[in-house]
PDB file of N, CA and C and ligand atoms in Angstrom:
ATOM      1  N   UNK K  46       8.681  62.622 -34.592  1.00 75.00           N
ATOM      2  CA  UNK K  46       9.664  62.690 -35.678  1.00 75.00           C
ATOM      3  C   UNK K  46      10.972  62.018 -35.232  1.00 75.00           C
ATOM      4  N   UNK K  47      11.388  60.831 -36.631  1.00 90.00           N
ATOM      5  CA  UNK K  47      13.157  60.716 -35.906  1.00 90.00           C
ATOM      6  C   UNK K  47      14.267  61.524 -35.817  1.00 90.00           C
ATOM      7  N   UNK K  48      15.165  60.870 -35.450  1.00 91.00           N
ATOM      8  CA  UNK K  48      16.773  61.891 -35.223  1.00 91.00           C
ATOM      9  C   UNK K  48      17.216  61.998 -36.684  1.00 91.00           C
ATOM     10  N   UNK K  49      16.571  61.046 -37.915  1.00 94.00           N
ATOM     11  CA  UNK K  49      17.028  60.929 -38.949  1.00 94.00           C
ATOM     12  C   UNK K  49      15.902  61.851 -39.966  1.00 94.00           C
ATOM     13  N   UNK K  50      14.877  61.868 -39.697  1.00 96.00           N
ATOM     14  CA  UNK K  50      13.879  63.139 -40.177  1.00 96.00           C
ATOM     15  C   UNK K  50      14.473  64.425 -39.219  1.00 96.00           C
ATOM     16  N   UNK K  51      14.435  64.646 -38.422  1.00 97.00           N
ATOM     17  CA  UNK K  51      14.801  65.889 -38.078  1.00 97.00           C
ATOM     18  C   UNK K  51      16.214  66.327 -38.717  1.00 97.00           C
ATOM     19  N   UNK K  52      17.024  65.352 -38.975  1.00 97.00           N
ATOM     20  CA  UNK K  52      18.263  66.170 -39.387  1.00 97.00           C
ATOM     21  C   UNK K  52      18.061  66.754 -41.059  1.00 97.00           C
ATOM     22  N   UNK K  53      16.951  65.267 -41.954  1.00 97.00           N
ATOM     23  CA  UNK K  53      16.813  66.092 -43.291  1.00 97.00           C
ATOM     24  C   UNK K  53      16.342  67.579 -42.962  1.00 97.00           C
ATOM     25  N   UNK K  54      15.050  67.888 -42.126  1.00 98.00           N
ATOM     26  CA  UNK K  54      14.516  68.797 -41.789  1.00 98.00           C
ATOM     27  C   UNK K  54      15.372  69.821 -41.639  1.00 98.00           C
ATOM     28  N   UNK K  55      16.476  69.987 -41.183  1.00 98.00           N
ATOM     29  CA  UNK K  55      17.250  71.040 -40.780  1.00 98.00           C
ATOM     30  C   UNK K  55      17.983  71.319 -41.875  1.00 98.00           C
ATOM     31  N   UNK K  56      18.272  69.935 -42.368  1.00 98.00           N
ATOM     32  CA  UNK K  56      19.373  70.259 -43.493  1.00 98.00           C
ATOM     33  C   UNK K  56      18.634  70.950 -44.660  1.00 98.00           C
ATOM     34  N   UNK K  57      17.055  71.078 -44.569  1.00 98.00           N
ATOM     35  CA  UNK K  57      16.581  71.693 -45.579  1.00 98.00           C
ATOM     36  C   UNK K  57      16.137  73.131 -45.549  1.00 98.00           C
ATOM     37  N   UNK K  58      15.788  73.028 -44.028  1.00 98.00           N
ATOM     38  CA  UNK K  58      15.665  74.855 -43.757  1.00 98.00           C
ATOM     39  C   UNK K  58      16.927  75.374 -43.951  1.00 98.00           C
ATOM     40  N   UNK K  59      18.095  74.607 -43.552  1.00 98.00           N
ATOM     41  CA  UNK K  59      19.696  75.535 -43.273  1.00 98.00           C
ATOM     42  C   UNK K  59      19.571  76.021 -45.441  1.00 98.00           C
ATOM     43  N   UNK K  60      18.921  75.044 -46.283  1.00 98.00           N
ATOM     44  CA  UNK K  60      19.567  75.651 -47.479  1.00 98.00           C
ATOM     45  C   UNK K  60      18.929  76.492 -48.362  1.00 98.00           C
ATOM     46  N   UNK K  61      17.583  76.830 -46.996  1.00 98.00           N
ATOM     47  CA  UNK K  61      16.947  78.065 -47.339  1.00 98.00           C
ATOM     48  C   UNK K  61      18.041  79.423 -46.979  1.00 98.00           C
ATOM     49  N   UNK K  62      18.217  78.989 -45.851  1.00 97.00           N
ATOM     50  CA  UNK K  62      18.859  80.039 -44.950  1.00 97.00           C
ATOM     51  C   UNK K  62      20.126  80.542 -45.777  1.00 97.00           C
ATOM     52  N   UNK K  63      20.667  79.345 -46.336  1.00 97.00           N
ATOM     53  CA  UNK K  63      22.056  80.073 -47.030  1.00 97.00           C
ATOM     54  C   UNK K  63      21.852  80.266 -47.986  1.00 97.00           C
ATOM     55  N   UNK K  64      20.148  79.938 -49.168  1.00 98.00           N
ATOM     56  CA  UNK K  64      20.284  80.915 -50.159  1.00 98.00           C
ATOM     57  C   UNK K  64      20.332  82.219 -49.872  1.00 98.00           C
ATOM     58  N   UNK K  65      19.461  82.424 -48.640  1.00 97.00           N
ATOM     59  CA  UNK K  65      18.906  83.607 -48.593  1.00 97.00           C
ATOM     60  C   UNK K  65      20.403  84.598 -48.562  1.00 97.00           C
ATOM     61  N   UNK K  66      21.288  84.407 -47.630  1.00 96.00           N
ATOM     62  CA  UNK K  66      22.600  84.720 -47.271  1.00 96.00           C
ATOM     63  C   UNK K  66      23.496  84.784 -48.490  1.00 96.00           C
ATOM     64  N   UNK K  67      23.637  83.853 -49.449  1.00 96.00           N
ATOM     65  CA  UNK K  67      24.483  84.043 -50.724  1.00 96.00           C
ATOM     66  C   UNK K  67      23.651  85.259 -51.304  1.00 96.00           C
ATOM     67  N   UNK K  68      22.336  85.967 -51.560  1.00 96.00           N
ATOM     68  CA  UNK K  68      21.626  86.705 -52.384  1.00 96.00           C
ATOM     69  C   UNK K  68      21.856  88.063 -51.373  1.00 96.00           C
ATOM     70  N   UNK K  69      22.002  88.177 -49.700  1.00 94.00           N
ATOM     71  CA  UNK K  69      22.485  88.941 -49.459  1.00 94.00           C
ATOM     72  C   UNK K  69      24.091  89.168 -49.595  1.00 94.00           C
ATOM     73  N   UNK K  70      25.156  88.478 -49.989  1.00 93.00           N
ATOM     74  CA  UNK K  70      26.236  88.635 -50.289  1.00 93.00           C
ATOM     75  C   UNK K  70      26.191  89.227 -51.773  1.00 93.00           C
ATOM     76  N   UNK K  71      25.527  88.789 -52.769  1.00 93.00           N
ATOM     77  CA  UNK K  71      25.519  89.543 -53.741  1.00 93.00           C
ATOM     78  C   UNK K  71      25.305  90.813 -53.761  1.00 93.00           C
ATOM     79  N   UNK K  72      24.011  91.762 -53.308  1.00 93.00           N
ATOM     80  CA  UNK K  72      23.216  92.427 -52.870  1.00 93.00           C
ATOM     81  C   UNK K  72      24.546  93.594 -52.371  1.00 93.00           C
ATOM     82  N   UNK K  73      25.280  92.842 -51.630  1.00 91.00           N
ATOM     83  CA  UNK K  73      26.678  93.667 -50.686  1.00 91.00           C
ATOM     84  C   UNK K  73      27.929  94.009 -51.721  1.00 91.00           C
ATOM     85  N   UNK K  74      27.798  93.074 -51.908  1.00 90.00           N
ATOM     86  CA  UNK K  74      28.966  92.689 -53.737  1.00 90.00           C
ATOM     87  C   UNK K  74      29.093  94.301 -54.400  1.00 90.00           C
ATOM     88  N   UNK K  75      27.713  93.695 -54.773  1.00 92.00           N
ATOM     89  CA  UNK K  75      26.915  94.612 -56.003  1.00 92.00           C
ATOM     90  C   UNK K  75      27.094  95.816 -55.054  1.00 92.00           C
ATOM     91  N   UNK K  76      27.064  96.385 -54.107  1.00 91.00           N
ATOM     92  CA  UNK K  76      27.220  97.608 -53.322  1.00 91.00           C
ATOM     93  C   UNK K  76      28.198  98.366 -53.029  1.00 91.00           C
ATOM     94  N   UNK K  77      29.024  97.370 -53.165  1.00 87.00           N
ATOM     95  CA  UNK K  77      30.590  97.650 -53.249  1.00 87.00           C
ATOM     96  C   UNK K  77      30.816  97.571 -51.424  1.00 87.00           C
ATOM     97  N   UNK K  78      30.072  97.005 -50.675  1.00 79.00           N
ATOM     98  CA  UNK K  78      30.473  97.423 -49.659  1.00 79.00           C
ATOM     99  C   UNK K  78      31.535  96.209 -49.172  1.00 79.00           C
ATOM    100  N   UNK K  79      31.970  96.479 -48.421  1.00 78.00           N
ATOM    101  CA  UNK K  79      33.276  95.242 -47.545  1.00 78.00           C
ATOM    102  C   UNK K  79      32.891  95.390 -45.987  1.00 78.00           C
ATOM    103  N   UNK K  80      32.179  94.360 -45.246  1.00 80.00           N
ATOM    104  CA  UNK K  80      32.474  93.488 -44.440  1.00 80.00           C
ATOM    105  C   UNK K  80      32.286  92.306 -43.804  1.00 80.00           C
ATOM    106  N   UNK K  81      33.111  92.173 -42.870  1.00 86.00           N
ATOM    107  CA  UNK K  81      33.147  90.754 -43.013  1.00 86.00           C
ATOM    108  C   UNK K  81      32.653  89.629 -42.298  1.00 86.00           C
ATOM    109  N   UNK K  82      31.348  90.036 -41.429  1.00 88.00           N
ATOM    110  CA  UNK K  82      30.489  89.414 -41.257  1.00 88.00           C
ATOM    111  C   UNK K  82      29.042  89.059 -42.281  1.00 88.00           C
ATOM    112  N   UNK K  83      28.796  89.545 -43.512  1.00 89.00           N
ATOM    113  CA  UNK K  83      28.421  89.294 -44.292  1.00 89.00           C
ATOM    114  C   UNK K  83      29.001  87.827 -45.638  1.00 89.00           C
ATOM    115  N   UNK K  84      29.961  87.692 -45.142  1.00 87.00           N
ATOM    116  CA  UNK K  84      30.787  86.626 -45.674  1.00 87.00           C
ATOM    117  C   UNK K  84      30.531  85.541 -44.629  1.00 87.00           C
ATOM    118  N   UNK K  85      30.291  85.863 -43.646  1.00 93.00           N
ATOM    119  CA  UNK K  85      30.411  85.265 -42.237  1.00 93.00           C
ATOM    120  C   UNK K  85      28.691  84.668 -42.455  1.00 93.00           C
ATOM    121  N   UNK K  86      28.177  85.175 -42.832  1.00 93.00           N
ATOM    122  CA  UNK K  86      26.471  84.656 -42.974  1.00 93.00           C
ATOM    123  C   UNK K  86      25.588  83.407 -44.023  1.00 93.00           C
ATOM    124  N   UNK K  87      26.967  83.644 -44.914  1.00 95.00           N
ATOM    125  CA  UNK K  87      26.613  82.489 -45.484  1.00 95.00           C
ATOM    126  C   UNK K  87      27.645  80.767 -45.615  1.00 95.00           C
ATOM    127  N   UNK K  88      28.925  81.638 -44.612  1.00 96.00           N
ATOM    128  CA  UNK K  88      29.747  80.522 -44.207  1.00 96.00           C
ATOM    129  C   UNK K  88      28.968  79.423 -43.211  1.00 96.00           C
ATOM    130  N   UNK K  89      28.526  80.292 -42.401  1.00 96.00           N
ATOM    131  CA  UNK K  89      27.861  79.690 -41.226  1.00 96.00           C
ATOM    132  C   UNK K  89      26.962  78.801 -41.540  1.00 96.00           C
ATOM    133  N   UNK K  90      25.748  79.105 -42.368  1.00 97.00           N
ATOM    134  CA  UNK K  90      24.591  78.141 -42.613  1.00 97.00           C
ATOM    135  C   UNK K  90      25.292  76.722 -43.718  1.00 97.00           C
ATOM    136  N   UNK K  91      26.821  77.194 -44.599  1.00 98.00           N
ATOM    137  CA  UNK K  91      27.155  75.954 -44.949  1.00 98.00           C
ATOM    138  C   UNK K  91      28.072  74.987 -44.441  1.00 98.00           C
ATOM    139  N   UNK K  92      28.552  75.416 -43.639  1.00 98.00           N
ATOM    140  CA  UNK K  92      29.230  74.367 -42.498  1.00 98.00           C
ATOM    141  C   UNK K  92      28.267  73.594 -41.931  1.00 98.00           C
ATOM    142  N   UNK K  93      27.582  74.090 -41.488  1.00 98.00           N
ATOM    143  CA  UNK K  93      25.750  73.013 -40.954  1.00 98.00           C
ATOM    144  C   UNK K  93      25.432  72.194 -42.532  1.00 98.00           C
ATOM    145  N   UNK K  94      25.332  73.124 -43.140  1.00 98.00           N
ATOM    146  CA  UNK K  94      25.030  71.989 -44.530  1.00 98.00           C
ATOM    147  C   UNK K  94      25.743  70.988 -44.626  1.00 98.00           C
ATOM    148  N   UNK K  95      27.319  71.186 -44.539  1.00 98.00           N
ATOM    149  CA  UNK K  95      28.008  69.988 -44.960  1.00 98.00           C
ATOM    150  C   UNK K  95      27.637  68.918 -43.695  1.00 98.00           C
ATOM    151  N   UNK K  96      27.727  69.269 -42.364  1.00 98.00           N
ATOM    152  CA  UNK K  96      28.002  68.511 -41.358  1.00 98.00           C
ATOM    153  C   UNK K  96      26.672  67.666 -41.604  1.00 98.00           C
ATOM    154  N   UNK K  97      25.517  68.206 -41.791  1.00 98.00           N
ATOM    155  CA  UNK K  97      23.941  67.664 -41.865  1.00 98.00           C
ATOM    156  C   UNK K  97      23.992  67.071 -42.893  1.00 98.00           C
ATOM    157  N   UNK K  98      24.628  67.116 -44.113  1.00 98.00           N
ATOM    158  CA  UNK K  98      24.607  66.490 -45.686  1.00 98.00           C
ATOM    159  C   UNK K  98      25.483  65.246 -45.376  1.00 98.00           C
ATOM    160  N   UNK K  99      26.434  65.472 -44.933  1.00 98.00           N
ATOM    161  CA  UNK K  99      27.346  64.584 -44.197  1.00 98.00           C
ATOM    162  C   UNK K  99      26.259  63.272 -43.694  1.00 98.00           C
ATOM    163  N   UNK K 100      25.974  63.643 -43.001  1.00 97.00           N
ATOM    164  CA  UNK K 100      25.402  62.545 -42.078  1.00 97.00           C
ATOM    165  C   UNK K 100      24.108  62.054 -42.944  1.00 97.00           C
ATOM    166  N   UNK K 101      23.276  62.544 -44.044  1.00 98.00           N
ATOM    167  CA  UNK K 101      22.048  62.383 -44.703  1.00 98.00           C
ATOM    168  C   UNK K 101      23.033  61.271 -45.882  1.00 98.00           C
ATOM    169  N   UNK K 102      24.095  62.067 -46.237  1.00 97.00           N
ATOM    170  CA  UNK K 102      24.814  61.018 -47.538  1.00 97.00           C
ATOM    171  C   UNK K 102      25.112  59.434 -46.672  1.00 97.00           C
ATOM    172  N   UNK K 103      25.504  59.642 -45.428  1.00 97.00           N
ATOM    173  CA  UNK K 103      26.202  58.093 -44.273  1.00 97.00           C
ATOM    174  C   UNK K 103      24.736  57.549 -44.280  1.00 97.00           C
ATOM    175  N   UNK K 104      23.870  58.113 -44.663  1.00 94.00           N
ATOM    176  CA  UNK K 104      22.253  57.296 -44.159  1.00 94.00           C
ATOM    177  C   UNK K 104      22.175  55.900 -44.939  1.00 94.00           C
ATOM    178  N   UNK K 105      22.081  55.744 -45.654  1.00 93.00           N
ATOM    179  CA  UNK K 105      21.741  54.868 -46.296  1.00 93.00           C
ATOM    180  C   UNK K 105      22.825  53.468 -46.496  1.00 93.00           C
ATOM    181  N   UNK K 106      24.006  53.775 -46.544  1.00 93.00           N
ATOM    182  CA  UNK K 106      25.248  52.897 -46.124  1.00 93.00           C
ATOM    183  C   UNK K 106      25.593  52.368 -44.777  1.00 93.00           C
ATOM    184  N   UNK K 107      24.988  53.445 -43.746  1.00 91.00           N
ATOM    185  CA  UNK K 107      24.868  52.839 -42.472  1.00 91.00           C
ATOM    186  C   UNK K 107      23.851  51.753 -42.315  1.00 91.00           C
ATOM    187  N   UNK K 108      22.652  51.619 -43.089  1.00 89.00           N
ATOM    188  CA  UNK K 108      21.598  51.061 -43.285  1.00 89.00           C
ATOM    189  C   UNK K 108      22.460  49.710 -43.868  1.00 89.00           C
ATOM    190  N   UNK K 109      22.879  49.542 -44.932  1.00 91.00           N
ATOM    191  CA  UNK K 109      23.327  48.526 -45.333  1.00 91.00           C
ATOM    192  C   UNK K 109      24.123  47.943 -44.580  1.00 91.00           C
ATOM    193  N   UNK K 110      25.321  48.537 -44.025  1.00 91.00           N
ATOM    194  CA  UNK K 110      26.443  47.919 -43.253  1.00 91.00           C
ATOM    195  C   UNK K 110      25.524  47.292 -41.753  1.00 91.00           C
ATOM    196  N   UNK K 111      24.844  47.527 -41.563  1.00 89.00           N
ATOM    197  CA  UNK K 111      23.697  47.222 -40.191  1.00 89.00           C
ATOM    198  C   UNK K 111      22.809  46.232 -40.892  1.00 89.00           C
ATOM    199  N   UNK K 112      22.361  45.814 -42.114  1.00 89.00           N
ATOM    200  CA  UNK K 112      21.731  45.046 -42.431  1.00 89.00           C
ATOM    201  C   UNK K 112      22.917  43.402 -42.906  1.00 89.00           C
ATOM    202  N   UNK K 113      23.768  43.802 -43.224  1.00 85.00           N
ATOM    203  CA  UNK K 113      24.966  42.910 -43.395  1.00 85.00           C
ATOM    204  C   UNK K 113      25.488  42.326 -42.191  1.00 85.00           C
ATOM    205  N   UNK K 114      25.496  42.810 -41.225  1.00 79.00           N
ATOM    206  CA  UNK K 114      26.361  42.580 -39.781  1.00 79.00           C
ATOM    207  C   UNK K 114      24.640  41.957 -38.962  1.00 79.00           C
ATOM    208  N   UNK K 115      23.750  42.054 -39.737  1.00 71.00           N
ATOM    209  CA  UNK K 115      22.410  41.308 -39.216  1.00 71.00           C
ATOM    210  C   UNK K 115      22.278  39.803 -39.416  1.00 71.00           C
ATOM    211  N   UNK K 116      22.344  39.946 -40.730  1.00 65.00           N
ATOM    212  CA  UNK K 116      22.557  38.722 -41.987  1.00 65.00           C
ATOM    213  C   UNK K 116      23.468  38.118 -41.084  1.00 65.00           C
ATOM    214  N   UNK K 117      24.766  38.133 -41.109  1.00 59.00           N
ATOM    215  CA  UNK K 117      26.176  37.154 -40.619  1.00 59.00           C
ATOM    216  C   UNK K 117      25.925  37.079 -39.256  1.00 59.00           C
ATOM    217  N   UNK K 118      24.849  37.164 -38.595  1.00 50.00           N
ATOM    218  CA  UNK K 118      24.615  37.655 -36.964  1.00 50.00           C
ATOM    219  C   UNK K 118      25.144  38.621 -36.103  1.00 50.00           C
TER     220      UNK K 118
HETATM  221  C1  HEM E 190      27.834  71.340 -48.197  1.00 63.36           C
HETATM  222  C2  HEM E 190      27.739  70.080 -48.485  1.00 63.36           C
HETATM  223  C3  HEM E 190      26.434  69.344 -48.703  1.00 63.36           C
HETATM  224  C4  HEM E 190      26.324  68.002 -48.613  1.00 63.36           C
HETATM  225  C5  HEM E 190      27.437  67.011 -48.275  1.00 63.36           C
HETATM  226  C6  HEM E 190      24.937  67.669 -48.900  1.00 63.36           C
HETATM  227  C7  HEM E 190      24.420  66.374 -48.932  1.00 63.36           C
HETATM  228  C8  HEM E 190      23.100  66.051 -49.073  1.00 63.36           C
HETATM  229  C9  HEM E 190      22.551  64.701 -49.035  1.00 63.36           C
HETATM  230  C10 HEM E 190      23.385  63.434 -48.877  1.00 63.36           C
HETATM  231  C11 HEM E 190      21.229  64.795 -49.178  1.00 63.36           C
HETATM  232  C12 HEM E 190      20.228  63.635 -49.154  1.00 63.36           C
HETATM  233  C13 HEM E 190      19.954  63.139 -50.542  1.00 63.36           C
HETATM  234  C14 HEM E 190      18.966  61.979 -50.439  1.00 63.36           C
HETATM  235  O1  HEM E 190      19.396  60.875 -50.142  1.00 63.36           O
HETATM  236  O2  HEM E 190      17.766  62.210 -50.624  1.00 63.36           O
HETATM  237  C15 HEM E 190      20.887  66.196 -49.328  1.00 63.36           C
HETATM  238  C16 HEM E 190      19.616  66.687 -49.518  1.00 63.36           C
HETATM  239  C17 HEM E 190      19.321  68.003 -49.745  1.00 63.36           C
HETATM  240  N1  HEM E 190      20.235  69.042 -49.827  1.00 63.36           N
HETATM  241 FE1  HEM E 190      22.191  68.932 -49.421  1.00 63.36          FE
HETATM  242  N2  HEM E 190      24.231  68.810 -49.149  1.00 63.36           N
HETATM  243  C18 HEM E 190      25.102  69.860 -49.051  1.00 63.36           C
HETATM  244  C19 HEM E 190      24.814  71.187 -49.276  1.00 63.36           C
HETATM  245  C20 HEM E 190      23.579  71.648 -49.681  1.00 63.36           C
HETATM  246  C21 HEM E 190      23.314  73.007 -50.120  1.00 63.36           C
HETATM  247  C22 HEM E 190      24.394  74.114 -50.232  1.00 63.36           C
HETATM  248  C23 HEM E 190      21.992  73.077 -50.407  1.00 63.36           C
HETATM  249  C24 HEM E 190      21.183  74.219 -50.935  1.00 63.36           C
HETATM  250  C25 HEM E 190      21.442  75.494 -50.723  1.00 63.36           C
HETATM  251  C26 HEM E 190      21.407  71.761 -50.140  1.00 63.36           C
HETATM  252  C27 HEM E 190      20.083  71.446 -50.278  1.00 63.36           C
HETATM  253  C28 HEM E 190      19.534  70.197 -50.078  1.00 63.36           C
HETATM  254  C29 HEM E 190      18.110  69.893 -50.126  1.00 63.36           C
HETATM  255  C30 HEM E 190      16.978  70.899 -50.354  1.00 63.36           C
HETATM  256  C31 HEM E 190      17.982  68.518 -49.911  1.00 63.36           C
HETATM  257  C32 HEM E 190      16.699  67.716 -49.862  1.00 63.36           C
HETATM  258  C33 HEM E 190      16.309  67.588 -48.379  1.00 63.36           C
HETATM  259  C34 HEM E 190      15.014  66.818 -48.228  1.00 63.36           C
HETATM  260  O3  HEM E 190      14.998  65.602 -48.448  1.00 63.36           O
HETATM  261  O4  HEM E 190      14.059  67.437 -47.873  1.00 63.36           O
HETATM  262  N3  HEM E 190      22.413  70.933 -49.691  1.00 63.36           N
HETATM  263  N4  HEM E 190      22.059  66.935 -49.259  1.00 63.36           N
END
C-alpha cells in the first residue's frame, strides 16, 4: 500500500471513529452529564481529520504542479 492510500485509509477509519464519538457526546448531552474529556473524544479524532483531509484535498494539485514542472523540465 502507498503513503497516499494509507493516509485515505486512516482518514476514513478516523471518520468512523469521530462519528462514533459525536453519538457518544450526544448520548452525554442528552444525560445531562458534564465532562470534559468526552468533548475531548471527538476533538481528537477531528484534528486527524483535518490534518489527513488536508493532505488528501493537496493530492491532486500536487499531482498537477509536478506534472507542469515535468512538462517545462
Ligand atoms: C476536518 C476537515 C476535513 C477535511 C479537510 C476533509 C477533506 C477530505 C478530502 C480532501 C477527501 C478526499 C476527497 C477525494 O478526493 O476523493 C476526503 C475524503 C473523505 N472524508 Fe474527509 N475531510 C474532513 C473531515 C471529514 C469528516 C469529519 C468526515 C466524517 C466524519 C470525513 C469523511 C471522509 C470520507 C469517508 C472520505 C472518503 C475517503 C475514501 O476515499 O475512502 N472527512 N476528506
Amino acid at each position: 500500500m502507498n503513503w497516499n492510500t494509507c493516509i485515505r485509509q486512516i482518514h476514513r477509519w478516523l471518520s468512523i471513529a469521530f462519528t462514533v464519538a459525536v453519538i457518544i457526546n450526544v448520548v452525554a448531552m442528552a444525560q445531562e452529564k458534564q465532562a470534559i474529556w468526552v468533548g475531548l473524544l471527538a476533538l481528537f479524532p477531528l484534528i486527524l481529520l483535518l490534518l489527513t483531509g488536508l493532505y488528501l484535498f493537496a493530492l491532486p494539485h500536487a499531482a498537477k504542479w509536478r506534472s507542469v514542472r515535468g512538462i517545462s523540465g
